[in-house]
Coordinates of C-alpha atoms in Angstrom, one line a residue:
X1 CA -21.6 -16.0 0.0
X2 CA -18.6 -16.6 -1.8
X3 CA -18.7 -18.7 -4.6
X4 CA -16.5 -21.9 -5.1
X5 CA -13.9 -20.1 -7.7
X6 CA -13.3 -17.9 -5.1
X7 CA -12.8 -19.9 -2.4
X8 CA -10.8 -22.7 -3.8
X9 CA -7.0 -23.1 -2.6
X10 CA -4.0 -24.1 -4.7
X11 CA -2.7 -26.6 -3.3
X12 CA -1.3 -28.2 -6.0
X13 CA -1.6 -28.3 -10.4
X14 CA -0.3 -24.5 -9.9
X15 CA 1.4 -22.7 -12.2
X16 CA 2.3 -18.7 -11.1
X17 CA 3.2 -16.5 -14.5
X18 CA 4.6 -13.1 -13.4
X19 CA 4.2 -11.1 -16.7
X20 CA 6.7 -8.4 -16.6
X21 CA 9.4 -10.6 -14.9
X22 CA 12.3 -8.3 -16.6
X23 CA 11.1 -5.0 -14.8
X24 CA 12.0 -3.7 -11.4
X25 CA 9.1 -4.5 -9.4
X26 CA 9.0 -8.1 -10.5
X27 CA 13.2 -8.3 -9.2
X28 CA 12.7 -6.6 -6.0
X29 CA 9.3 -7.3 -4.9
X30 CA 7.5 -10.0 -6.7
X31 CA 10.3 -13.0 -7.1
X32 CA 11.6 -12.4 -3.6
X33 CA 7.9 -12.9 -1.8
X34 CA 7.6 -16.1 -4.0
X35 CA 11.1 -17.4 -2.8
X36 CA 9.9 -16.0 0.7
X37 CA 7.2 -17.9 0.9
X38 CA 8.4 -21.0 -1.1
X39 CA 11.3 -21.5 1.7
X40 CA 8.7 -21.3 4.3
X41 CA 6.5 -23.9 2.6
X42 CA 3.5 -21.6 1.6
X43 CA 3.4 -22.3 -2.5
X44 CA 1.4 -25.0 -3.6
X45 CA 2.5 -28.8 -4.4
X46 CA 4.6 -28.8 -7.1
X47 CA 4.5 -25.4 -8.2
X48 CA 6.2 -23.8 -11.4
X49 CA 6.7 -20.1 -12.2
X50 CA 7.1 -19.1 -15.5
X51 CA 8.1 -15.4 -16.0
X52 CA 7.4 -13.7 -19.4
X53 CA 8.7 -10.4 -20.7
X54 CA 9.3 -8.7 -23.7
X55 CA 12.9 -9.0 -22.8
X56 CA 15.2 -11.4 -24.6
X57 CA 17.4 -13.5 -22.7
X58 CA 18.2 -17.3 -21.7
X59 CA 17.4 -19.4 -18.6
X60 CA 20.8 -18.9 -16.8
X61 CA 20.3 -14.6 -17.1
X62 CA 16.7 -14.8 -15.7
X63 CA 17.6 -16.8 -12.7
X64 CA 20.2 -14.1 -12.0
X65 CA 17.8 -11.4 -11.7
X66 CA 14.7 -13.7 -9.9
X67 CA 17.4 -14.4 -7.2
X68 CA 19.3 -11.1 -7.4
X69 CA 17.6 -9.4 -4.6
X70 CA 17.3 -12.5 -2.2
X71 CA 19.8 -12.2 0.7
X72 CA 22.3 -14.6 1.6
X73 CA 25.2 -12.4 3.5
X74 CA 25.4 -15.2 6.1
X75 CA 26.1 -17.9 3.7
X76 CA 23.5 -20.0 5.1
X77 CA 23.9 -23.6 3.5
X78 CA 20.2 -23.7 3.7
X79 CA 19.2 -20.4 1.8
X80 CA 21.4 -21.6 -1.0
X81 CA 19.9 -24.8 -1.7
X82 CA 16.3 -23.5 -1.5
X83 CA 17.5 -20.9 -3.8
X84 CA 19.0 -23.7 -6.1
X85 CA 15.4 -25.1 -6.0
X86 CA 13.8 -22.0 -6.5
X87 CA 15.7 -21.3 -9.4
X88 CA 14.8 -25.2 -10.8
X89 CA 11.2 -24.5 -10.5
X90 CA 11.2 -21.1 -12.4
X91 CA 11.8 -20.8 -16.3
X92 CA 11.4 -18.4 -18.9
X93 CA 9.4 -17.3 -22.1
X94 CA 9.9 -13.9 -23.9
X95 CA 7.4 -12.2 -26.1
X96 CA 5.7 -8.8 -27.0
X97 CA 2.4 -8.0 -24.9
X98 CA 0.6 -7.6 -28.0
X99 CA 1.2 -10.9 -30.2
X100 CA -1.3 -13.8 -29.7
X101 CA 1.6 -16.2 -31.6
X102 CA 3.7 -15.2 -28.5
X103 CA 1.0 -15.8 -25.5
X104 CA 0.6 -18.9 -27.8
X105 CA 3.8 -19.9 -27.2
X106 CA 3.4 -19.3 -23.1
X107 CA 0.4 -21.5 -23.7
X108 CA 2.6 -24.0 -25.1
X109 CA 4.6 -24.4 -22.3
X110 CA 2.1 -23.8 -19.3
X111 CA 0.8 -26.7 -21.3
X112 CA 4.3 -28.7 -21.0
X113 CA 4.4 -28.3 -17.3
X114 CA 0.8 -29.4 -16.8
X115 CA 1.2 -32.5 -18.4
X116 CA 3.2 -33.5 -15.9
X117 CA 0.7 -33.3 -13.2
X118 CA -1.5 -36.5 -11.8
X119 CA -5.1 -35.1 -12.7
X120 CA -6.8 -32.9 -15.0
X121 CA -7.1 -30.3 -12.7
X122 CA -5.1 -27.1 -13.5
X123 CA -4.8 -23.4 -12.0
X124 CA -3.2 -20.7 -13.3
X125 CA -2.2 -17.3 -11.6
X126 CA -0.9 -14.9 -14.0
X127 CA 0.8 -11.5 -11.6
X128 CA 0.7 -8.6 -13.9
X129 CA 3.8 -6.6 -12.7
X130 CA 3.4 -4.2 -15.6
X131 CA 2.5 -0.4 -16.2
X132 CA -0.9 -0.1 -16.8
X133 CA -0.6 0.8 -20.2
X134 CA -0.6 -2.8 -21.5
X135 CA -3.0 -4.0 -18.5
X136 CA -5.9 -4.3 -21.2
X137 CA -3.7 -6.0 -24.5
X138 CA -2.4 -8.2 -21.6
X139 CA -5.5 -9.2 -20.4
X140 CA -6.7 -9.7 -23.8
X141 CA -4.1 -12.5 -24.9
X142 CA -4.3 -13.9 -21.8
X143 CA -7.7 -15.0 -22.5
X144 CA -7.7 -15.6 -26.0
X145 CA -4.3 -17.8 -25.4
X146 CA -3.6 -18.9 -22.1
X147 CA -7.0 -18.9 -20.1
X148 CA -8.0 -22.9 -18.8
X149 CA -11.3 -24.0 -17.9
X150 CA -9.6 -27.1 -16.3
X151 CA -9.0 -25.3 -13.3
X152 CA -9.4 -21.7 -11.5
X153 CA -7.3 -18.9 -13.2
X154 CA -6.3 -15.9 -11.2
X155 CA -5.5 -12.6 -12.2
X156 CA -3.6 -10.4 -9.9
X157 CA -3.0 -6.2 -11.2
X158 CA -0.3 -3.7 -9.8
X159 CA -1.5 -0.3 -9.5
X160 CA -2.2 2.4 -10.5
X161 CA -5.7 1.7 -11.3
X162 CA -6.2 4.8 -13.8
X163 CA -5.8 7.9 -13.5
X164 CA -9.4 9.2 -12.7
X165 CA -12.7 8.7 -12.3
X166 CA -13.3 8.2 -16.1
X167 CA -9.7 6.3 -16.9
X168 CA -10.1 3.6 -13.9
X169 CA -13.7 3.1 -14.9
X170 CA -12.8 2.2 -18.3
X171 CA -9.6 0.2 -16.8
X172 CA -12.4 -1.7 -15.1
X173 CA -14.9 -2.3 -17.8
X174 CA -12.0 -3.5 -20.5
X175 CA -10.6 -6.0 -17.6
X176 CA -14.1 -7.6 -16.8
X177 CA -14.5 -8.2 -20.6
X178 CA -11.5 -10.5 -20.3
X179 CA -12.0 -11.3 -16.3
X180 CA -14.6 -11.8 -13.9
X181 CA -14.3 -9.6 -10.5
X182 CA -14.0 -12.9 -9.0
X183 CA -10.8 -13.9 -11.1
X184 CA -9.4 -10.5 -10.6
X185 CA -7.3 -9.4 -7.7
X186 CA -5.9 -5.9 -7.3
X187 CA -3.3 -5.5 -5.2
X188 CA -2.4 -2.4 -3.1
X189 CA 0.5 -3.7 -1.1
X190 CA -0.3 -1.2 2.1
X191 CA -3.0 -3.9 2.8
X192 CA -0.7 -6.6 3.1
X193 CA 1.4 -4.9 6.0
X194 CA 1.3 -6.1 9.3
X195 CA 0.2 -3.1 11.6
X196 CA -2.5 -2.2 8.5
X197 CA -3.9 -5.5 8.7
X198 CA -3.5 -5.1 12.3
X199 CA -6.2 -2.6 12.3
X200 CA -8.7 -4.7 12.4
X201 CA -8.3 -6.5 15.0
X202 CA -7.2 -3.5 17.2
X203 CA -10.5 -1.4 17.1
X204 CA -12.6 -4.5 16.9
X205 CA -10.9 -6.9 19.5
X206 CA -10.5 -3.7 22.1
X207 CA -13.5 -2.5 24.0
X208 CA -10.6 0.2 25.7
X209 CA -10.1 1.6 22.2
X210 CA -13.2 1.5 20.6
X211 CA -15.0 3.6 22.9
X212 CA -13.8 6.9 22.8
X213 CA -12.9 6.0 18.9
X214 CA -15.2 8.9 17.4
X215 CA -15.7 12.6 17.1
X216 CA -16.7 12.9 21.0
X217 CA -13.4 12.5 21.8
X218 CA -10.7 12.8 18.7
X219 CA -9.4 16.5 17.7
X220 CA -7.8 15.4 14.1
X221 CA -6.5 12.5 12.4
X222 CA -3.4 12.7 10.5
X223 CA -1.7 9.4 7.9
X224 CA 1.7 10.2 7.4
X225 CA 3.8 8.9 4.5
X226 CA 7.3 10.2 4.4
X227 CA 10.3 9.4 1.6
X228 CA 13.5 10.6 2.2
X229 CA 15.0 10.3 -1.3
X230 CA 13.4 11.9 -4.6
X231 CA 13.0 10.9 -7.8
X232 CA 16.3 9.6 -8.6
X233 CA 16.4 9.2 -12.3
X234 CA 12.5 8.4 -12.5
X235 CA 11.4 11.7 -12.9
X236 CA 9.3 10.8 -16.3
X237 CA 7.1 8.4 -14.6
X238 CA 6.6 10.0 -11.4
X239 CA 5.7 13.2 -13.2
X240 CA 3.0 11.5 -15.3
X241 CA 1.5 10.2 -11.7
X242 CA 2.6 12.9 -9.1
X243 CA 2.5 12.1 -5.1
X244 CA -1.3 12.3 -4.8
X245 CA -2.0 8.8 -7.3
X246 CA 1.2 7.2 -6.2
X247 CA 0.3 7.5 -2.6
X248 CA -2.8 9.2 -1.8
X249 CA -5.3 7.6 -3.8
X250 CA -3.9 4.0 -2.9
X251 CA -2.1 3.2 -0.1
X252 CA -3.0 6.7 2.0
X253 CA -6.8 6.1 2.0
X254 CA -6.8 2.2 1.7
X255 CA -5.5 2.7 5.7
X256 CA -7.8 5.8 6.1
X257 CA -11.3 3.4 5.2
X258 CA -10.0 0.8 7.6
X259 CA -9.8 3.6 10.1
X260 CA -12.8 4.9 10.0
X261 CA -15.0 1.6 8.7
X262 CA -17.9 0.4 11.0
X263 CA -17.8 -2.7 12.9
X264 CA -18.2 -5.6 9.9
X265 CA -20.8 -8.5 10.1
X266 CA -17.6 -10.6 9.8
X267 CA -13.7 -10.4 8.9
X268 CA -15.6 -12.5 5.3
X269 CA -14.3 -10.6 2.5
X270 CA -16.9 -9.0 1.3
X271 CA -18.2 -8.1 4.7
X272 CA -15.1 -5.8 5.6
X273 CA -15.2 -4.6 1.6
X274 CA -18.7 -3.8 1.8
X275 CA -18.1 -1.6 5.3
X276 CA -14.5 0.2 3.5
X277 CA -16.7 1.2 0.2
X278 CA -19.8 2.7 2.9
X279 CA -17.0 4.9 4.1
X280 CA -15.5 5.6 0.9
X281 CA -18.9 7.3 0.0
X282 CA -19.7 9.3 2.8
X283 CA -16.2 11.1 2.0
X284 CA -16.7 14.2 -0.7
X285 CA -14.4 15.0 -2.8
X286 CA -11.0 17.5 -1.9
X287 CA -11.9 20.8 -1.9
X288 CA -8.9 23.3 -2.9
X289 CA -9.1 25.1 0.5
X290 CA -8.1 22.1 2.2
X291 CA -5.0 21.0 0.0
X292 CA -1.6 22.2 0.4
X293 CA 0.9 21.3 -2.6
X294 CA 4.9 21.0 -2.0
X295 CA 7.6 20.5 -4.6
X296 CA 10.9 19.7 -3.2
X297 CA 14.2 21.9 -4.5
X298 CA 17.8 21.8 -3.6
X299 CA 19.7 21.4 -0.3
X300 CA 22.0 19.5 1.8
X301 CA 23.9 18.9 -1.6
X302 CA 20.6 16.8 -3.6
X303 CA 19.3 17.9 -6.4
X304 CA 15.7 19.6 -6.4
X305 CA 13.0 17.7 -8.5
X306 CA 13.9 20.1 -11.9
X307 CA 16.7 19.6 -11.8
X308 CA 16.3 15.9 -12.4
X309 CA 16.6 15.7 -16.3
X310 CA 14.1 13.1 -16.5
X311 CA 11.7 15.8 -15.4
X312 CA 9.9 18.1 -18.0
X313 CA 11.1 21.8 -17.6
X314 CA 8.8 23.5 -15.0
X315 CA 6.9 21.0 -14.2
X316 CA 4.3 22.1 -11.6
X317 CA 3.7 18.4 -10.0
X318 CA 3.8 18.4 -6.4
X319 CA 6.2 15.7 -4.8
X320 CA 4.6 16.7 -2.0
X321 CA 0.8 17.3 -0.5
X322 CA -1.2 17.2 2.3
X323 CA -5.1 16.9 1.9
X324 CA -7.6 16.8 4.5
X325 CA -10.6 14.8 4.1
X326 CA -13.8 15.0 5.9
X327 CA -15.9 11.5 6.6
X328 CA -19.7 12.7 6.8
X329 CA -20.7 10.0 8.9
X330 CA -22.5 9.9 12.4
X331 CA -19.0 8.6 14.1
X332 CA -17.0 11.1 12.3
X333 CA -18.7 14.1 11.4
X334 CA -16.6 17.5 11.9
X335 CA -13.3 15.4 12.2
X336 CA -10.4 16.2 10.1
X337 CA -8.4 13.8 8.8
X338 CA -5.0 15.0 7.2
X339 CA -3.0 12.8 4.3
X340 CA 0.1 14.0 4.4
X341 CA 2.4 12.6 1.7
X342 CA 6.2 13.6 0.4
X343 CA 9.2 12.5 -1.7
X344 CA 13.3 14.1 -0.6
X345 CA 11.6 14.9 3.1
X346 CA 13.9 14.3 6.4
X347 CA 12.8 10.7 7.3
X348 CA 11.1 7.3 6.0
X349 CA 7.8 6.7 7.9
X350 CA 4.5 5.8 7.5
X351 CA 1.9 6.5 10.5
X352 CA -1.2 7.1 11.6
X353 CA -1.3 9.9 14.6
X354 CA -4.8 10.1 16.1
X355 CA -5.0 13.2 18.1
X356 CA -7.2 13.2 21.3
X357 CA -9.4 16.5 22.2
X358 CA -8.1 18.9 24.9
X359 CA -8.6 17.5 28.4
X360 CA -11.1 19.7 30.3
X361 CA -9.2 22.8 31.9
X362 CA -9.6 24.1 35.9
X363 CA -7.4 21.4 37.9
X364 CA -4.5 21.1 34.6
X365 CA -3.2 23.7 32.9
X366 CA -1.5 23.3 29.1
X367 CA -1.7 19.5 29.4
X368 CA -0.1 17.8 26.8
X369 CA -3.1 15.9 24.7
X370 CA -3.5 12.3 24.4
X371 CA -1.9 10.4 21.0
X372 CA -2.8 6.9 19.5
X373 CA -0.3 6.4 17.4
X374 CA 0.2 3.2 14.6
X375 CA 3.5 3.3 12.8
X376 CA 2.9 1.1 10.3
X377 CA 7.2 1.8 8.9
X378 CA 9.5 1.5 10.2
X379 CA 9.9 -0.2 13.3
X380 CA 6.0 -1.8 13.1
X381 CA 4.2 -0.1 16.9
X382 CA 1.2 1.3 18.6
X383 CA 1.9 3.5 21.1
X384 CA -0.8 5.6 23.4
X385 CA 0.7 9.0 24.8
X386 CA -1.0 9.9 28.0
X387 CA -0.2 12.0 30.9
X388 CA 1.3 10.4 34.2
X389 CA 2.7 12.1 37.6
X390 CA 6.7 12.5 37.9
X391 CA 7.9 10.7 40.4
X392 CA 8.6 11.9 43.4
X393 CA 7.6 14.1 46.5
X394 CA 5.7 17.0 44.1
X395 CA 2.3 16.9 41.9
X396 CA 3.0 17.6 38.5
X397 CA 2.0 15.7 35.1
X398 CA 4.3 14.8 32.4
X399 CA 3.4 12.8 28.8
X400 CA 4.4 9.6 28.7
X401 CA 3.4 6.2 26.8
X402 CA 2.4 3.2 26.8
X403 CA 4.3 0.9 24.0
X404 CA 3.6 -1.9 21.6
X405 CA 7.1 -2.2 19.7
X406 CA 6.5 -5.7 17.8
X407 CA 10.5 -6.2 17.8
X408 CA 10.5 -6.4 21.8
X409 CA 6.8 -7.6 22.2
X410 CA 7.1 -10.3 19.4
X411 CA 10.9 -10.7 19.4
X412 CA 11.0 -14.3 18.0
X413 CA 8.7 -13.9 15.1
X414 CA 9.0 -12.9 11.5
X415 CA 6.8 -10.0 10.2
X416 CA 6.2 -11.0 6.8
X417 CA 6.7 -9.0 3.8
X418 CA 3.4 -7.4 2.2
X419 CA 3.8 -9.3 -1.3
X420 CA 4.7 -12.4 0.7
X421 CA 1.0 -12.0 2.7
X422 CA -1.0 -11.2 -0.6
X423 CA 0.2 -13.6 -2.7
X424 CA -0.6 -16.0 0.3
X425 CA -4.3 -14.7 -0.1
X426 CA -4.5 -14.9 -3.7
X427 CA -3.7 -18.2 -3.6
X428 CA -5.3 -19.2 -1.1
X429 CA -8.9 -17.2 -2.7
X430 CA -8.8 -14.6 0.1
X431 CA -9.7 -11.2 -1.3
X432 CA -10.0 -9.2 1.8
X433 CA -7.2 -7.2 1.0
X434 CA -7.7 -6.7 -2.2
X435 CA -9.3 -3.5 -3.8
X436 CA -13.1 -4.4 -5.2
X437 CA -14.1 -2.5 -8.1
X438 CA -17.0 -0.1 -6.5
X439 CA -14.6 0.7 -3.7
X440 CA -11.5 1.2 -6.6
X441 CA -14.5 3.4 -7.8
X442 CA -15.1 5.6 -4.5
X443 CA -11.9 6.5 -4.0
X444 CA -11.4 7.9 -7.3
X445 CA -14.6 10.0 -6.9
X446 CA -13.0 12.1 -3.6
X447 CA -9.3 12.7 -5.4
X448 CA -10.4 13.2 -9.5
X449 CA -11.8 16.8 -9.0
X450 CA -8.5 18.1 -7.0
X451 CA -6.4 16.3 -9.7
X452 CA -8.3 17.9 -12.6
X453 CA -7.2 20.9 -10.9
X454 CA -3.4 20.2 -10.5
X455 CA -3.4 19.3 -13.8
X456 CA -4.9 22.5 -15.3
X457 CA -7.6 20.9 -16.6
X458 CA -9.8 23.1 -14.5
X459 CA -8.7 26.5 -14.5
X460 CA -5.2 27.3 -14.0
X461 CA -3.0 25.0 -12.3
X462 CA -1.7 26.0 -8.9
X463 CA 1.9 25.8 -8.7
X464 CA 3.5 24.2 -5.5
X465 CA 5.3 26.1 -2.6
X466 CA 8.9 24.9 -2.8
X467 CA 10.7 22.7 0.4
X468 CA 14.2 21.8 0.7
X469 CA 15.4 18.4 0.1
X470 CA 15.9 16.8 3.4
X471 CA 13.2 18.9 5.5
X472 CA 9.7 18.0 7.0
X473 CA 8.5 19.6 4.1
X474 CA 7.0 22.8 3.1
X475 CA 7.3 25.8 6.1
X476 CA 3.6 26.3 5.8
X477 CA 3.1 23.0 7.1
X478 CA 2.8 24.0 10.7
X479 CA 0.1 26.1 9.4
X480 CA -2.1 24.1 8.0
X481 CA -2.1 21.4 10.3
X482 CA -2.6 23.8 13.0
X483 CA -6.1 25.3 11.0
X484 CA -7.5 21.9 11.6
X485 CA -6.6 21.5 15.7
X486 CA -3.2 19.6 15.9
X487 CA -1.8 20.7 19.0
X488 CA 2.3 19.6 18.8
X489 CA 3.0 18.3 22.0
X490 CA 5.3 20.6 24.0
X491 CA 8.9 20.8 23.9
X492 CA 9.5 18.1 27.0
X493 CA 8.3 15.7 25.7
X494 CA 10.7 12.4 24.5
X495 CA 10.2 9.3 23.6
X496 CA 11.0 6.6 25.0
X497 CA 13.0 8.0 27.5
X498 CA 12.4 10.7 30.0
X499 CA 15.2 12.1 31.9
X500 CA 13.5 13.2 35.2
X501 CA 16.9 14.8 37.0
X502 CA 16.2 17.6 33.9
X503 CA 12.8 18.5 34.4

């Protein structure tokens, strides 16, 4: 049962601290989902947000950048007053992430702003949009300085969560000295998205998908994430990380455990985490035979990944990889499931494509097979590719679909943004999508071993086939995917149209 401090709303006495409110993430994805959800009346009562970085500047500078990524090209009257208000309700404190004078300072004026309210009650949420380097000094003079027992204080952490196995663990043990696993919420933004936290509901709500939804009648599974710009000037970080942590480790199997997860007791927080980590476990870890490494050069007139002079010389990290995965469960035995990640490739998608086994041959002949397919970006649908007759006075089957576009299907509402739907559940005590420590712990256990590996750190370190900027990605793609059943549906196949006249 959830206790109390995890269950309790703020609904008002709420102060939000983003701590790293100078950096990137906090200017394009943190400040806008506050405004986003403060113009549609989601923040509690009375709410102040107090950034804190250990930038130097004054009030009128730091509402420039909280509001320099919120949209107004309409000129809507509206917008601009609620960002007039937005900007009144937010100030600024600067100071080093490693000074308890400075986080005494914060204190000071957290303290100013709660002297304002009607009761003693007060609730903090401090957002830590900050490299994980200073996760643990952070967390430290949080709670030495700025931590109230007047209220319920919320921690919310970016990833990455580590690095490995051993790094996350000790990530985990150095935050719980500062903050209970209640108090702490990590965030993996994929599990604020619409069609991920769609899921759910469609393999639990569906008796039509559900049945069928194991090994008796899937081929292969593949999660696609797909960039198609490359490192751009950010070569340092990315090359500390590669494409496996940045993507894989997070986002890639985050969608892969709601996948494959068993039917929870209930949609209670700890009933769907408890089902996610049960999966995590039954996956062992990447074996080298299954793993196929990419590193993107140049074409089309970009730059390959070396040649970005952020980027050590010769670096061997892959910008690319696809991994497949194997869930040793009594649903899912014998299935493979193919993450397939990239940077610089020919499109920007992220999908899940479950393919359906052959249909049984004698009456058809080189039948297209059936698809499920979730695209969770862009252009949020579920679509089922079957076979149907042509129209007309002859017998022959074509693959068609049937199609959930949420633009047509839903054309009046808004999809929210993922920060916008977390930050809703943080505040609102909801940790279902939020990453629990034993399952942060799982999915380190299946990727460490393959990234020891890529790191050299266990006998040589392979280097990565090279792929042009702008393509699907390496040629001996086809190849692999092919090794684990993916049929590629034939060459008359389009969607959404078919043009019967040229069949």
């Amino acid at each position: 049962m959830a206790s109390k401090t995890s269950a309790t709303e703020f609904r008002e006495n709420t102060v939000i601290v983003v701590l790293g409110a100078s950096g990137d993430l906090a200017k394009k994805k943190t400040f806008p989902a506050l405004f986003g959800l403060y113009r549609q009346g989601f923040l509690p009562n009375g709410v102040h947000i107090v950034g804190y970085a250990r930038t130097k500047m004054d009030e009128t500078e730091f509402h420039k950048r909280v509001v320099s990524h919120i949209s107004n090209s309409a000129d809507d009257q509206d917008l601009t007053s609620k960002v007039e208000e937005f900007k009144a309700l937010s100030t600024y404190v600067a100071g080093d992430y490693e000074d308890d004078k400075a986080f005494q300072l914060l204190n000071t004026r957290l303290e100013e702003i709660e002297s304002k309210y009607g009761s003693k009650e007060r609730n903090r949420l401090f957002y830590m949009a900050l490299p994980p380097s200073v996760f643990l000094p952070v967390a430290k003079g949080l709670k030495k300085n700025c931590y109230t027992t007047e209220g319920v204080v919320r921690v919310i952490v970016e990833k990455p969560f580590g690095k490995d196995t051993d790094s996350c663990r000790e990530l985990v043990k150095g935050l719980k000295e500062q903050f209970s696993e209640e108090e702490t919420f990590r965030i993996d933004h994929y599990l604020g998205k619409e069609m991920v936290k769609n899921m759910l509901v469609s393999r639990f709500a569906n008796v039509a998908l559900s049945t069928g939804f194991d090994k008796n009648s899937i081929s292969n599974v593949q999660i696609t994430f797909k960039e198609p710009f490359g490192t751009e000037g950010r070569g340092g970080y990315f090359d500390e990380f590669g494409i496996i942590r940045d993507v894989c480790q997070n986002h890639l199997i985050q969608v892969l455990s709601i996948l494959t997860m068993e039917r929870p007791v209930s949609f209670s927080a700890e009933d769907i985490r408890d089902e996610k980590v049960k999966v995590l476990r039954s996956i062992p870890p990447v074996e080298r035979a299954d793993t196929l490494l990419g590193q993107y050069v140049s074409a089309n007139g970009k730059p390959g990944y070396l040649e970005d002079d952020t980027v050590p010389k010769n670096s061997k990290c892959p910008t690319f990889a696809a991994l497949t995965l194997w869930v040793n469960t009594p649903r899912w035995e014998g299935v493979p499931f193919i993450l397939k990640a990239g940077k610089a490739l020919n499109e920007a998608k992220v999908e899940v494509r479950i393919q359906y086994k052959d249909v049984t041959q004698g009456i058809f002949k080189d039948i297209a097979r059936n698809e499920l397919v979730m695209r969770i970006q862009p252009s949020e649908a579920i679509y089922l590719k079957f076979n149907a007759k042509t129209p007309g006075l002859y017998s022959r089957a074509i693959p068609v679909e049937m199609d959930l576009t949420y633009k047509r299907r839903f054309a009046d509402s808004k999809i929210p943004e993922a920060y916008e739907a977390l930050i809703l559940d943080a505040l609102h005590g909801d940790k279902s999508n939020f990453v629990r420590d034993d399952e942060l712990e799982a999915a380190w256990k299946i990727f460490t071993p393959i990234l020891h590996w890529i790191e050299g750190k266990s006998g040589q370190a392979p280097r990565p086939v090279p792929y042009p900027y702008g393509s699907r990605g390496p040629k001996e793609l086809e190849a692999f995917i092919t090794k684990y059943g993916y049929k590629r549906a034939n060459a008359e196949y389009s969607w959404p149209v078919t043009n019967v006249a040229n069949l």
